[in-house]
PDB file of C-alpha atoms in Angstrom:
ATOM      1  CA  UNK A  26      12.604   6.072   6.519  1.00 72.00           C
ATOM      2  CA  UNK A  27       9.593   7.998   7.384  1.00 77.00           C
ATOM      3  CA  UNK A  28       7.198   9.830   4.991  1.00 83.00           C
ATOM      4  CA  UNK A  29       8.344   7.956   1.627  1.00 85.00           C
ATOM      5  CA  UNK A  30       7.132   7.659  -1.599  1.00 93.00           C
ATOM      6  CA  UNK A  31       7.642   5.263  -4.739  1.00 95.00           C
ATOM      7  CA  UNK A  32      10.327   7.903  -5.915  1.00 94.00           C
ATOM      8  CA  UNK A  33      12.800   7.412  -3.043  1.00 92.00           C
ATOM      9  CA  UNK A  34      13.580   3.854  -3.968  1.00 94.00           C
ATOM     10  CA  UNK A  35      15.804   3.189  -6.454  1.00 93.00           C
ATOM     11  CA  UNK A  36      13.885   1.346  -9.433  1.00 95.00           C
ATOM     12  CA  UNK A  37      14.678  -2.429  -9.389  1.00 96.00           C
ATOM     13  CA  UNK A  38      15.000  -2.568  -5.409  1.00 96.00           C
ATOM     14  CA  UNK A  39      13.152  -4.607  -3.373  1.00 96.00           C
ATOM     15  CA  UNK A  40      11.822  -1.687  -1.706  1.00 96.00           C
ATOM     16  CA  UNK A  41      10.664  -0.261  -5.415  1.00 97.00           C
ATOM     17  CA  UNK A  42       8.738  -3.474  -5.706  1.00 97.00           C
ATOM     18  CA  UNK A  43       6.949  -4.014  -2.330  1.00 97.00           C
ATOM     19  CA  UNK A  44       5.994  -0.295  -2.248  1.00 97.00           C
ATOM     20  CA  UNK A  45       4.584  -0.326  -5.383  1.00 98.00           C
ATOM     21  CA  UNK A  46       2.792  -3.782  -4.679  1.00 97.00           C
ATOM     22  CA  UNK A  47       1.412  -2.036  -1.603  1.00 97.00           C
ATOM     23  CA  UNK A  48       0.223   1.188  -3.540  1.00 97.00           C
ATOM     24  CA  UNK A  49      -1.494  -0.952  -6.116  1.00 97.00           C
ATOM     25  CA  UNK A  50      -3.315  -2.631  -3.591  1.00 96.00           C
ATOM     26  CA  UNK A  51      -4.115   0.637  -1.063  1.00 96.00           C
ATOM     27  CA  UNK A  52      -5.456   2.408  -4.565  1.00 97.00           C
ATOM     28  CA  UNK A  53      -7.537  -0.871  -5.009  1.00 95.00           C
ATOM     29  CA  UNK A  54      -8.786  -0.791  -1.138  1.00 96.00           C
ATOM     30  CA  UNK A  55      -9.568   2.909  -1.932  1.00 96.00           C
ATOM     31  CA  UNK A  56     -11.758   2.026  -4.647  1.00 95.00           C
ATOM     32  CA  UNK A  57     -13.512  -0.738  -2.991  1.00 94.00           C
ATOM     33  CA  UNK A  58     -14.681   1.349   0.168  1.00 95.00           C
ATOM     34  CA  UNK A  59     -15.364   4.340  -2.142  1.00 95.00           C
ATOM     35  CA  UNK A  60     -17.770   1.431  -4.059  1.00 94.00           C
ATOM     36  CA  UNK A  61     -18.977   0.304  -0.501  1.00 94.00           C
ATOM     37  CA  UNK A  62     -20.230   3.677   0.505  1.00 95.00           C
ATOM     38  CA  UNK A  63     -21.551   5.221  -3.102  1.00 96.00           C
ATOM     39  CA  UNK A  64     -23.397   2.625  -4.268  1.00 95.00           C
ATOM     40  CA  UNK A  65     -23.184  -1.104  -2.337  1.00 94.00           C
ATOM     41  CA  UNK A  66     -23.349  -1.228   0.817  1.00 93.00           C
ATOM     42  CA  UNK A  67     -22.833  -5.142   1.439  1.00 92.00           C
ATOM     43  CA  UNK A  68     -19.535  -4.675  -0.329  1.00 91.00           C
ATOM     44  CA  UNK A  69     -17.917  -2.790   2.751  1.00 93.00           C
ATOM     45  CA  UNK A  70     -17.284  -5.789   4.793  1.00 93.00           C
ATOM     46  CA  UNK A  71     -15.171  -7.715   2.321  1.00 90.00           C
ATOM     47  CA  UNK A  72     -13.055  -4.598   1.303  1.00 89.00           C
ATOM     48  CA  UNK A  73     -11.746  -3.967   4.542  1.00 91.00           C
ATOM     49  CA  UNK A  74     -11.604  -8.065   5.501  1.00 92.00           C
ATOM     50  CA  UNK A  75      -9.280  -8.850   2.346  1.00 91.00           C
ATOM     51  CA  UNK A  76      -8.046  -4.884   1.813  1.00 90.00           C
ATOM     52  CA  UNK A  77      -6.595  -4.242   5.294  1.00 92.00           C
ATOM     53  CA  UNK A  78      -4.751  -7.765   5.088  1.00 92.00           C
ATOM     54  CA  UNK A  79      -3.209  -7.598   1.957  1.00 91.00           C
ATOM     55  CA  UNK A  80      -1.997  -4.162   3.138  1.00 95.00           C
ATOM     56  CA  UNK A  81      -0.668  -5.562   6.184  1.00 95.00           C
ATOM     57  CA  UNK A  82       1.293  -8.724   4.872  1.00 95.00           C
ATOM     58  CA  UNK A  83       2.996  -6.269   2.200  1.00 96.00           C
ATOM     59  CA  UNK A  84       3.781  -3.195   4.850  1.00 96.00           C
ATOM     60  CA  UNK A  85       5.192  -6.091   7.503  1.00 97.00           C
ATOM     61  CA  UNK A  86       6.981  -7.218   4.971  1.00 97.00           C
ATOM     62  CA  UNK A  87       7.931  -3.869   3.487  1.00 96.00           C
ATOM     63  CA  UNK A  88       9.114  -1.895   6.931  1.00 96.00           C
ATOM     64  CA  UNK A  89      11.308  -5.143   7.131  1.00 97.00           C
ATOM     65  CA  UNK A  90      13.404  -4.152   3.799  1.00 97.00           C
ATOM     66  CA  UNK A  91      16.440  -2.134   4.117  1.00 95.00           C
ATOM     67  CA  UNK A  92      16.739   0.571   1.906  1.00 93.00           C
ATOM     68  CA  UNK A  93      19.796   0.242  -0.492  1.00 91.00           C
ATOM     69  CA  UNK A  94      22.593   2.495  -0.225  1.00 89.00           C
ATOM     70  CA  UNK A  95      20.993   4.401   2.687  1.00 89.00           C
ATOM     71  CA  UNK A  96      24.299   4.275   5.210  1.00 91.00           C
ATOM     72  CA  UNK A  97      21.862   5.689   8.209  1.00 93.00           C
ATOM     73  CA  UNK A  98      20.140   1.347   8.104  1.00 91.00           C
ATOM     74  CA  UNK A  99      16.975   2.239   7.705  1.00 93.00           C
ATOM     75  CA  UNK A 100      14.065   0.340   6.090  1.00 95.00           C
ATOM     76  CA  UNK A 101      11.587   1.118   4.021  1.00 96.00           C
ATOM     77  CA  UNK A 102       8.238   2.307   4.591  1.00 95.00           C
ATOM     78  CA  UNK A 103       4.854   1.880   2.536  1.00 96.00           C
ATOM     79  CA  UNK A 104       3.988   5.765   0.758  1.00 96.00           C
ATOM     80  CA  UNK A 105       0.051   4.882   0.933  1.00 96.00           C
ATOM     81  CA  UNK A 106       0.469   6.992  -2.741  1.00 96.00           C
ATOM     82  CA  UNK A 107      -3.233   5.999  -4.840  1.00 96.00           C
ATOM     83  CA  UNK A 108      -2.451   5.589  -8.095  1.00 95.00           C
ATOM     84  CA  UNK A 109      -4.322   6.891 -11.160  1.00 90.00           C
TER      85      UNK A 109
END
């Protein structure tokens, strides 16, 4: 799948789950640079360190899910959506 978002798995999947695992934490990494760069500095360096991995073990992970009832075999992909 390329170019998803939360709304093209179907609700209970495991592709519903990891992709909304993996927007909770991009919308967290979001907030923790936007921190960094408004108003502490030091804060950068251990947003990307633990933000950037926890995005990468879920969208390994993730891309490595089949989508469900999709008869083309294709997996999933994270929708980097930030949530409100």
């Amino acid at each position: 799948m390329t170019n998803g978002r939360q709304s093209d798995y179907a609700a209970g999947t495991v592709a519903a789950k990891l992709n909304a695992a993996f927007n909770e934490s991009y919308t967290r990494f979001l907030l923790q640079v936007e921190e960094a760069l408004t108003r502490t500095p030091k804060s950068l360096y251990p947003a990307i360190l633990e933000g950037m991995h926890n995005l990468s073990v879920t969208a390994a992970e993730l891309v490595s899910t089949p989508v469900e009832g999709d008869t083309a075999g294709r997996t999933a992909c994270p929708s980097s959506e930030r949530l409100e």
